[in-house]
Every structure is written in structure tokens, then in C-alpha cells.
PDB file of C-alpha atoms in Angstrom:
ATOM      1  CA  UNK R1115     -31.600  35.851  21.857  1.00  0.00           C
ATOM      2  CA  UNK R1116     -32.533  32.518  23.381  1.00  0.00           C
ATOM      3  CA  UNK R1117     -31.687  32.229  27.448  1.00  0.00           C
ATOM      4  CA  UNK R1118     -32.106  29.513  29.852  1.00  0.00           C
ATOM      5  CA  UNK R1119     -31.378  31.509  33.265  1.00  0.00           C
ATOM      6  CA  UNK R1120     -30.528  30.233  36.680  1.00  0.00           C
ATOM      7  CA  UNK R1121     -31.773  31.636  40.097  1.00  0.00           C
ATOM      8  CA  UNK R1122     -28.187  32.273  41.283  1.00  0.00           C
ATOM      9  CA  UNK R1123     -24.519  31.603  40.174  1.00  0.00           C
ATOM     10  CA  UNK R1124     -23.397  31.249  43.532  1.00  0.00           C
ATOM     11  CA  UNK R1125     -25.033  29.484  46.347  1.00  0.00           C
ATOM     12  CA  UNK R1126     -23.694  28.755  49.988  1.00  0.00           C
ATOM     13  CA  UNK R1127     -25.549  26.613  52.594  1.00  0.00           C
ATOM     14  CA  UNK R1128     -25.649  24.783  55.639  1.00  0.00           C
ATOM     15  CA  UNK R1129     -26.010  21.033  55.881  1.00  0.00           C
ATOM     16  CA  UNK R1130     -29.443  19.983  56.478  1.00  0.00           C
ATOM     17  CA  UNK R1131     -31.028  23.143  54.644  1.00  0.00           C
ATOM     18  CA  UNK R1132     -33.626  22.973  51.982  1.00  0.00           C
ATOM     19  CA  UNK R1133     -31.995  24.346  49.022  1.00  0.00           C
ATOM     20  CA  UNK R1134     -34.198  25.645  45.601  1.00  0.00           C
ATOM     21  CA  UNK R1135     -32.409  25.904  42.169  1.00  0.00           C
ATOM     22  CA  UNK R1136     -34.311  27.413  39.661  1.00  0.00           C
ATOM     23  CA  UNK R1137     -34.005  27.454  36.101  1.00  0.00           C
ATOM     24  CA  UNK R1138     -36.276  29.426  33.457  1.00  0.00           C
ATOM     25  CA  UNK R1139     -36.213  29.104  29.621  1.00  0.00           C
ATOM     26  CA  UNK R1140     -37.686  31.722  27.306  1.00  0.00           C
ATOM     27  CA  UNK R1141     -37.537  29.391  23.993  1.00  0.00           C
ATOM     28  CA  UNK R1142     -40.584  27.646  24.698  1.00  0.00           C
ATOM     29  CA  UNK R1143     -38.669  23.907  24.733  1.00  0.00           C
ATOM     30  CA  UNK R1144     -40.618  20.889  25.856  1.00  0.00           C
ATOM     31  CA  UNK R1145     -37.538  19.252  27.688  1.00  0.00           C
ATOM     32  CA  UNK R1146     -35.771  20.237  30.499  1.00  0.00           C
ATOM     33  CA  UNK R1147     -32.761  18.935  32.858  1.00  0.00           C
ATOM     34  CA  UNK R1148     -31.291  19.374  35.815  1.00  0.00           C
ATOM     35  CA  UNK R1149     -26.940  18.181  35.512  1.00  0.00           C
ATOM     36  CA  UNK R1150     -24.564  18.022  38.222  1.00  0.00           C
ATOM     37  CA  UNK R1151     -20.871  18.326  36.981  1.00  0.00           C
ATOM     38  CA  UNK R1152     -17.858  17.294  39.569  1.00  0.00           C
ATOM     39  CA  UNK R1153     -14.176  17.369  37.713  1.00  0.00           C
ATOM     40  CA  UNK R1154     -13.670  14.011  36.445  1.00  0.00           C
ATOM     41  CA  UNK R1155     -17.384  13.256  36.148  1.00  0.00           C
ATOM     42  CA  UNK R1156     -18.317  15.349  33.900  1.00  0.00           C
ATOM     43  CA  UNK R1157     -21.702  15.716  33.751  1.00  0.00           C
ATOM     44  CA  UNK R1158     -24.635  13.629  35.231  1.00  0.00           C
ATOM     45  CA  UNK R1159     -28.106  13.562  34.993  1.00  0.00           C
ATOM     46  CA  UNK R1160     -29.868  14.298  38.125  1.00  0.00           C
ATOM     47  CA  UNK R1161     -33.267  14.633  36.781  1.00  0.00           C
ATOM     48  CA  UNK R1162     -35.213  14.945  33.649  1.00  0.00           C
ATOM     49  CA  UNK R1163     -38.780  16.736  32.674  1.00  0.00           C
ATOM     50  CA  UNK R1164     -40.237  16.461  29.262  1.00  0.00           C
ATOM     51  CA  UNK R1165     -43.585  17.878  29.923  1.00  0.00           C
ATOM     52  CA  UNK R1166     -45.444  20.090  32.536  1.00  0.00           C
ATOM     53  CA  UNK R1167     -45.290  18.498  35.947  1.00  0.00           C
ATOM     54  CA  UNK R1168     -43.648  15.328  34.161  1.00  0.00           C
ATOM     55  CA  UNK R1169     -40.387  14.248  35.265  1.00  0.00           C
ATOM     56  CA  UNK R1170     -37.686  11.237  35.002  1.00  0.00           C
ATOM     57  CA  UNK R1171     -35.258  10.243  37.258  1.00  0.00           C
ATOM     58  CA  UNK R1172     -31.722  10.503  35.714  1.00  0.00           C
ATOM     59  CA  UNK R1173     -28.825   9.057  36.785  1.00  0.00           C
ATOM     60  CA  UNK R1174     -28.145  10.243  40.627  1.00  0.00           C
ATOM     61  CA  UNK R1175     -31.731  11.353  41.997  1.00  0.00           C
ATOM     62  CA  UNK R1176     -30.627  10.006  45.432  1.00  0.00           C
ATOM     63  CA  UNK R1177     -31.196  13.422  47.843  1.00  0.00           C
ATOM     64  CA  UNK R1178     -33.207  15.454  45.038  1.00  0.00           C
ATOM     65  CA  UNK R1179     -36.689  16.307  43.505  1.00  0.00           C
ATOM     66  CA  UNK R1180     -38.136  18.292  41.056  1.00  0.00           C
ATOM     67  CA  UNK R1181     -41.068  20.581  40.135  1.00  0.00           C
ATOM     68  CA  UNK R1182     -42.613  21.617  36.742  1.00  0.00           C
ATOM     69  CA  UNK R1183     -45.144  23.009  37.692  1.00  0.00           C
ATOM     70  CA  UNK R1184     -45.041  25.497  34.451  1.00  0.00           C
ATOM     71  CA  UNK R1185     -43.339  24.890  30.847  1.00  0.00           C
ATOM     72  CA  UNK R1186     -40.829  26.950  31.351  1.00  0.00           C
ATOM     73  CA  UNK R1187     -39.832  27.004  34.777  1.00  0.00           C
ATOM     74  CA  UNK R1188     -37.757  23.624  36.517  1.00  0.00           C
ATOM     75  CA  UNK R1189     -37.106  24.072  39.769  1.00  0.00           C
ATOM     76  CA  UNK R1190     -34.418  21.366  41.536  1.00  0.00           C
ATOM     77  CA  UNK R1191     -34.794  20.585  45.382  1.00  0.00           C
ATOM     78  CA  UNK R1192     -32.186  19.333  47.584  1.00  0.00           C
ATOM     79  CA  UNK R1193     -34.821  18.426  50.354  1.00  0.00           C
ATOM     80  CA  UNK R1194     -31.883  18.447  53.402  1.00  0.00           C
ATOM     81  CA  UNK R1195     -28.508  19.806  51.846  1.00  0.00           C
ATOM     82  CA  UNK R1196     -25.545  17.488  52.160  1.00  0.00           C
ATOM     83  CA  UNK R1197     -21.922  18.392  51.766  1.00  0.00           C
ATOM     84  CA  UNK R1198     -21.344  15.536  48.974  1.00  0.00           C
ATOM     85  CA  UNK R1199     -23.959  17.919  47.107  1.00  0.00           C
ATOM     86  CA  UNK R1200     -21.612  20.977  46.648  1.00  0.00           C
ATOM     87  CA  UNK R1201     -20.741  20.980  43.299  1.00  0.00           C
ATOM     88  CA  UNK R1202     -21.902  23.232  39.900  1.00  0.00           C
ATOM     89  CA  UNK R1203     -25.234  22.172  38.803  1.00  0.00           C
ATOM     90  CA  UNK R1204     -26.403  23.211  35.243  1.00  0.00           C
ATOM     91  CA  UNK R1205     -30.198  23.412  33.962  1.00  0.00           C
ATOM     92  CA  UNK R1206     -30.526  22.842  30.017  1.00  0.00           C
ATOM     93  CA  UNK R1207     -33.507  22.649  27.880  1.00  0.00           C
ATOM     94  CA  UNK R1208     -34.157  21.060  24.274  1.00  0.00           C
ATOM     95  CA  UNK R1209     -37.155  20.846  21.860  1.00  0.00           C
ATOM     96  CA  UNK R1210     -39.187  17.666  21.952  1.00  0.00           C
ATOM     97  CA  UNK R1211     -37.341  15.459  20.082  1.00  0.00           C
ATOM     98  CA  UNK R1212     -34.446  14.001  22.251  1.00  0.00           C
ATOM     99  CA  UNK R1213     -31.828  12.859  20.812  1.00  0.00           C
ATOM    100  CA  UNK R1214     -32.168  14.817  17.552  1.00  0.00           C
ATOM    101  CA  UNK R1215     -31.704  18.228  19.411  1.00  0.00           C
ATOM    102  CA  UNK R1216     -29.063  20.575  20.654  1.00  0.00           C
ATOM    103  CA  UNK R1217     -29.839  21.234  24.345  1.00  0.00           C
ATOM    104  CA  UNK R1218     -29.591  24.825  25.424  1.00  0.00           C
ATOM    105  CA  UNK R1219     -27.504  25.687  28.799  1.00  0.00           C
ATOM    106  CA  UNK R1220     -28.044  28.063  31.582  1.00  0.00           C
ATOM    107  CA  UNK R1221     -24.665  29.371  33.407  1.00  0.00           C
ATOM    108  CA  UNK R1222     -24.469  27.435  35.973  1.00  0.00           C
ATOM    109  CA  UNK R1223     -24.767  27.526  40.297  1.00  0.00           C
ATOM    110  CA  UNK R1224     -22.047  26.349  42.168  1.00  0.00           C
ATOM    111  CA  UNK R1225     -23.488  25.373  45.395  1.00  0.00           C
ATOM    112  CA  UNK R1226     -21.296  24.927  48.083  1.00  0.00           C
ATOM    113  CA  UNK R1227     -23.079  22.957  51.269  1.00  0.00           C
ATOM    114  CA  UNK R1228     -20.815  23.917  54.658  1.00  0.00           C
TER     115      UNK R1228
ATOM    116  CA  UNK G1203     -19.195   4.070  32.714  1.00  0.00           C
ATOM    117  CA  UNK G1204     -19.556   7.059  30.863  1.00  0.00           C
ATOM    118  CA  UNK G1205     -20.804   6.742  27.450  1.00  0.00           C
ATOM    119  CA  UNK G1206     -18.706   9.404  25.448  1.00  0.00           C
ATOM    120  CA  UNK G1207     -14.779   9.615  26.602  1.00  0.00           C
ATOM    121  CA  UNK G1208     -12.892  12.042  25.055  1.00  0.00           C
ATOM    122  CA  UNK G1209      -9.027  12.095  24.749  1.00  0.00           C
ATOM    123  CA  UNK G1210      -6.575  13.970  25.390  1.00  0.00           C
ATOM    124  CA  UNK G1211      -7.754  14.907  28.975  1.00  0.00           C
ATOM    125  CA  UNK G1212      -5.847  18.254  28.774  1.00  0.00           C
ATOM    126  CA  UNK G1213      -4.207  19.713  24.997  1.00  0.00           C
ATOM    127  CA  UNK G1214      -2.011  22.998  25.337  1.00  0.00           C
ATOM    128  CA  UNK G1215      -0.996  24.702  21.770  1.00  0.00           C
ATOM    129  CA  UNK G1216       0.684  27.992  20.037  1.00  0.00           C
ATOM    130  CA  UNK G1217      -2.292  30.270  18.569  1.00  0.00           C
ATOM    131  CA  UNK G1218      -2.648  29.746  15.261  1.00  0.00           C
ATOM    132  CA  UNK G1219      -2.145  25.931  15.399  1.00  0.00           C
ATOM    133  CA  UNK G1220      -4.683  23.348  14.931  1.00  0.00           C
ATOM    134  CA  UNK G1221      -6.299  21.253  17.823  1.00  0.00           C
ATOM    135  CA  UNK G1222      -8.093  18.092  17.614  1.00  0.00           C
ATOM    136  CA  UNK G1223      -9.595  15.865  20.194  1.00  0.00           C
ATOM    137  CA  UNK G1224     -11.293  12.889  20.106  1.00  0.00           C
ATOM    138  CA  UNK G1225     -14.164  11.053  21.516  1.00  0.00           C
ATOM    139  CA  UNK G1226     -14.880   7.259  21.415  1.00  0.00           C
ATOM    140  CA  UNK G1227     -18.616   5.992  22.442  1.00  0.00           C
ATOM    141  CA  UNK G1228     -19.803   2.544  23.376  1.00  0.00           C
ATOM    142  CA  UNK G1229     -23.406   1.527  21.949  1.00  0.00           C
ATOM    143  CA  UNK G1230     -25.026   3.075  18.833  1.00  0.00           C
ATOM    144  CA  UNK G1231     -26.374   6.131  18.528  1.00  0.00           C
ATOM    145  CA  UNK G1232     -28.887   8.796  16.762  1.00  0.00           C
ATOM    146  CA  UNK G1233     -26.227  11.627  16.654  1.00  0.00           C
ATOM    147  CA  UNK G1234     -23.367  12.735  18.632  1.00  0.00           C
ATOM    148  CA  UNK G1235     -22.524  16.679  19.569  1.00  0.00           C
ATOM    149  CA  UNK G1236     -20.146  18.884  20.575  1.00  0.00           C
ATOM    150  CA  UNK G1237     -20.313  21.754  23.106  1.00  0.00           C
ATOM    151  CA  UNK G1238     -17.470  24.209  24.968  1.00  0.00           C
ATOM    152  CA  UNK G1239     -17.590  25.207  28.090  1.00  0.00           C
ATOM    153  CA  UNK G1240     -15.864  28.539  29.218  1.00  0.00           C
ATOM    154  CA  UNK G1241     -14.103  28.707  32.544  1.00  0.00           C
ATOM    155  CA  UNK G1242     -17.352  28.052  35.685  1.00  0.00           C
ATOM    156  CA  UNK G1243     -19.460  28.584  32.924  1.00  0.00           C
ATOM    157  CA  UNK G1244     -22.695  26.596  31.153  1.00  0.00           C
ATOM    158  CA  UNK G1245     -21.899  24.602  28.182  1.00  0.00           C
ATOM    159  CA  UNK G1246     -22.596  26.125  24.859  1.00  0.00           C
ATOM    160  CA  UNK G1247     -23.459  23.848  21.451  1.00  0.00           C
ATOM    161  CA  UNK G1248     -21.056  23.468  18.733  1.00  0.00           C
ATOM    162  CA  UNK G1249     -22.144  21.103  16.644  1.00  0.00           C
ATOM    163  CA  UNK G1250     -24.288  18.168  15.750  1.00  0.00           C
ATOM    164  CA  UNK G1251     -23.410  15.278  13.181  1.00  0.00           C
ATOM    165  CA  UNK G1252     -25.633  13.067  12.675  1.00  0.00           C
ATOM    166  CA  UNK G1253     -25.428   9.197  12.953  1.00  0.00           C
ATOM    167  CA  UNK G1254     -25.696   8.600   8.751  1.00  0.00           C
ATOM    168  CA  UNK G1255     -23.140  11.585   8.268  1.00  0.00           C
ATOM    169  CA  UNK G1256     -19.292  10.987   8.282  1.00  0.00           C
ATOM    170  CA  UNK G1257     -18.179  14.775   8.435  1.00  0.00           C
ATOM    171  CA  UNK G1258     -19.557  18.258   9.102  1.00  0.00           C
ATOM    172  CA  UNK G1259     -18.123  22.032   9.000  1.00  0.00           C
ATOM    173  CA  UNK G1260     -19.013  25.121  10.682  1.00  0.00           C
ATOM    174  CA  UNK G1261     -16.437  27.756  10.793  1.00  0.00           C
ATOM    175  CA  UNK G1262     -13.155  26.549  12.012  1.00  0.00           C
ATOM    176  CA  UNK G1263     -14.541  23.863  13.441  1.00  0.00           C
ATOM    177  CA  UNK G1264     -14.565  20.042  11.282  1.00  0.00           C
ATOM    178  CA  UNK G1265     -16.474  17.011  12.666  1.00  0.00           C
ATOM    179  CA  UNK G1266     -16.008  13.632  11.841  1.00  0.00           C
ATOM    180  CA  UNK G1267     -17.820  10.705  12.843  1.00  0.00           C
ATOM    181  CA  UNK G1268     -16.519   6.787  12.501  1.00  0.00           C
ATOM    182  CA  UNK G1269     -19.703   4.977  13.541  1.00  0.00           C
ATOM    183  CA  UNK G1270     -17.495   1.033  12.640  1.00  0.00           C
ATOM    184  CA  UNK G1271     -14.864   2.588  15.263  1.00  0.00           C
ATOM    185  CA  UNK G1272     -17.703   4.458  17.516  1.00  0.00           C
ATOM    186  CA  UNK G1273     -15.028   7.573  17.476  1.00  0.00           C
ATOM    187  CA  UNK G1274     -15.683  11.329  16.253  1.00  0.00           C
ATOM    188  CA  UNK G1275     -12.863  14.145  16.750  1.00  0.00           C
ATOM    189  CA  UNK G1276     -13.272  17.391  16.670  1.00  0.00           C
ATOM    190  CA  UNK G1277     -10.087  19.923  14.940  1.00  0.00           C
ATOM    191  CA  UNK G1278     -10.317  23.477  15.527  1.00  0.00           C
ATOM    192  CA  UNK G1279      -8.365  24.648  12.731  1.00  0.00           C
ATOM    193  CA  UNK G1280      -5.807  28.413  13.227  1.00  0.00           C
ATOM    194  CA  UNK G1281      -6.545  28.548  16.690  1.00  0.00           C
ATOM    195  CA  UNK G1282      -7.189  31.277  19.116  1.00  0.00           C
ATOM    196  CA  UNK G1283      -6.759  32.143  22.497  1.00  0.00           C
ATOM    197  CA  UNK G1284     -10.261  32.772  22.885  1.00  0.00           C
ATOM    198  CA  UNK G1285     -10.690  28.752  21.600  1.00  0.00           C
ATOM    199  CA  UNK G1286      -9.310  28.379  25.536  1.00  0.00           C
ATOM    200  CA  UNK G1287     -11.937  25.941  27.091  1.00  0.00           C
ATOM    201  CA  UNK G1288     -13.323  22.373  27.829  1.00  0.00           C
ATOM    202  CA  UNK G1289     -14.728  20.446  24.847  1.00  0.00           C
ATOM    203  CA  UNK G1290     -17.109  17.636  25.643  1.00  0.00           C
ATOM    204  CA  UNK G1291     -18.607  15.310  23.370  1.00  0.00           C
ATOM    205  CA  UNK G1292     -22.626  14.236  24.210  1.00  0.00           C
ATOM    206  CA  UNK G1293     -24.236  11.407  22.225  1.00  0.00           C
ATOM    207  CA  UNK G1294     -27.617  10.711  22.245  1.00  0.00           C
ATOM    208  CA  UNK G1295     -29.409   6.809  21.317  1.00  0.00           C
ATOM    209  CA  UNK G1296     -32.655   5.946  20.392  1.00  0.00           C
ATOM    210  CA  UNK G1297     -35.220   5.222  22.866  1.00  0.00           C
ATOM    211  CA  UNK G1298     -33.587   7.285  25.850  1.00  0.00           C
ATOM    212  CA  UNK G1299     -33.859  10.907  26.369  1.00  0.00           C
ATOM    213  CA  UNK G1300     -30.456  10.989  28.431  1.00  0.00           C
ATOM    214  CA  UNK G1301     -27.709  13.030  26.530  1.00  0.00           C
ATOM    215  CA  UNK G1302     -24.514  10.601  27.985  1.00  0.00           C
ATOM    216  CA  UNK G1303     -21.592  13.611  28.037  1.00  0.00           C
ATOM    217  CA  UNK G1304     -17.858  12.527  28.544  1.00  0.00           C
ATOM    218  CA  UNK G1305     -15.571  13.837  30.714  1.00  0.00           C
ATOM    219  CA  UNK G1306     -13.955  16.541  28.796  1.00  0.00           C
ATOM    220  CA  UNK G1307     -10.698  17.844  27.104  1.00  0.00           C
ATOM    221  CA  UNK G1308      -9.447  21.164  28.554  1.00  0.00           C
ATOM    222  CA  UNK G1309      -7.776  22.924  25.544  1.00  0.00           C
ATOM    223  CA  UNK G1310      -5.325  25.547  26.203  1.00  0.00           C
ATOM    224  CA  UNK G1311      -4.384  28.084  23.908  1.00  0.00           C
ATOM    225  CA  UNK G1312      -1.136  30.026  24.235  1.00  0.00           C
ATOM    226  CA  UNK G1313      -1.015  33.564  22.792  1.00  0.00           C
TER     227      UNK G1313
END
């Protein structure tokens, strides 16, 4: 059974902190993202990695980076931890070919920054 | 603006009755998908129709796609309470590797 995983499903920090999401995919997939999702937004690319230690800046990068350091690991950063930053982030991966493939979703951390 | 919005916002139905939402796009596109989402949970694929294919089945599930209208909807045919989720609609363009996803419509089923 494929899996994309997630480090934790809930998360609660301080302002200022250094927060790590991680996200790990067993299928082997080329491409991975890291989404925010706020009600009414739906969901946002924050950043985008189709390669080992490759990455793209989505949509709303402001406040984060990224690490790929292996092919399937993609860890998101939130370098000092705001509280416009609590919200549910979501990792998904795809195979190579965006655009032509279904991504695969992990469950989710809702991170709430006091 | 977001690239896929999907309409109604929020559909509540009787099991056992069909539900359809819709989802209108604004530039062209490779192929459009649909995923649910589960209460706090990730999303979960549905469905993919491609941009040269007008509709596609999988269970109770039917696709269509209008790329002269830049509109697809989604009918979940004799549904279930378990069919109780958000639907969003991604589409995906050549020459980007963004997935645009809409804002959602939370379907309610009523047992």
C-alpha cells in the first residue's frame, strides 16, 4: 500500500520557534510538495521539489524553506514560527511527469503557532 | 485568483440521491482531477480526465469535462453517508508543475 507519512498530525509552538515538518514517501516519486490549506483558500503551494536537493518556490514561500536532501524525504522549515503560519499543511508526492499525474497525500499537520 | 473554483460551496442531500458539483477553470490545461478530503484529513485522488476526453467513470463517480466552457462536474450517483466530505477540483497546464486546486465543495450526506 502506497504512503506518504507526516512527522506529526498535531503540532503546537511558540512564536519565534524553528519548526520542522517532515514528510516521507515510500513509492519512490520524483516530485514532492509542501501545501498549506486555510478555509477559503484552499490549498497553496508553499514549495515544490522535483529532484534530490532541487526545489521551486510555489506560491507563498515568504517565512519557509526546504530540504531534499534524500528522494524520499521533504522536510519544510518555518525558520522563526509566526502566528499567521498556524494552519494544516499537507506534503504530496507525484511521479515525474507533472501535470499528467495523480499526486499522492500524506494526512496532514495542523500547526498551531501561540 | 485561484485557478479551479468549484460550485456549490456547501451541497447537503438524502442518501441515496445523486450529487454533482462543478468546477470552472481559467486558462487551458493538460488534465483536470478530482480528489476528497475526509474531515482534518489529506486529500485522496478520485479521478483524472484528461484534456482530449469529454467524460470518464469509475464507480459511482462520472466526470465530465467542457474544455469550450473550461467547466468539469463531478455526480456521485446513489449516495452515501460515507460520500460525506470536501471535493476539490486540481488542474494542471503545460509548462508548470503547480497543481492550481479550488476552494472546495463540502458535500453533506444525510442518513
Amino acid at each position: 500500500d502506497v504512503k506518504v507519512t507526516q512527522s506529526s498530525r498535531y503540532l503546537v509552538k511558540r512564536t519565534g520557534e524553528k519548526v520542522f515538518l517532515e514528510c516521507v514517501q515510500d513509492m519512490d516519486h520524483e516530485n514532492m510538495f509542501w501545501y498549506r490549506q486555510d478555509p477559503g483558500l484552499g490549498l497553496r503551494l508553499i514549495y515544490f521539489s522535483y529532484d534530490v536537493k532541487m526545489k521551486e518556490k510555489g506560491d507563498i514561500p515568504e517565512g519557509y524553506s526546504v530540504s531534499r536532501e534524500k528522494k524520499e524525504r521533504f522536510s519544510l522549515i518555518l525558520e522563526s514560527a509566526s502566528t499567521n503560519q498556524t494552519s494544516m499543511y499537507l506534503c504530496a508526492s507525484s511521479l515525474k511527469r507533472v501535470g499528467y499525474n495523480e499526486q499522492f497525500f500524506g494526512p496532514g499537520t495542523r500547526l498551531t503557532v501561540l | 485568483s485561484q485557478q479551479g473554483e468549484e460550485d456549490p460551496q456547501a451541497l447537503s442531500i438524502q442518501e441515496g440521491e445523486n450529487a454533482t458539483m462543478n468546477c470552472s477553470y481559467k486558462t487551458s490545461i493538460n488534465n483536470l482531477q478530482w480528489y476528497r478530503q475526509n474531515s482534518g484529513r489529506g486529500l485522496v485522488h478520485l479521478i483524472l480526465i484528461r484534456s482530449n476526453e469529454r467524460e470518464k467513470h469509475s464507480g459511482r463517480l462520472r466526470v465530465t469535462l467542457d474544455t469550450s466552457k473550461k467547466s468539469s462536474s463531478l455526480l456521485i450517483t446513489a449516495s452515501r453517508a460515507a460520500d460525506t466530505a470536501s471535493y476539490f477540483c486540481a488542474t494542471a497546464f503545460s509548462g508548470t508543475y503547480k497543481y492550481i486546486f479550488g476552494t472546495g465543495t463540502r458535500l453533506k450526506v444525510l442518513a
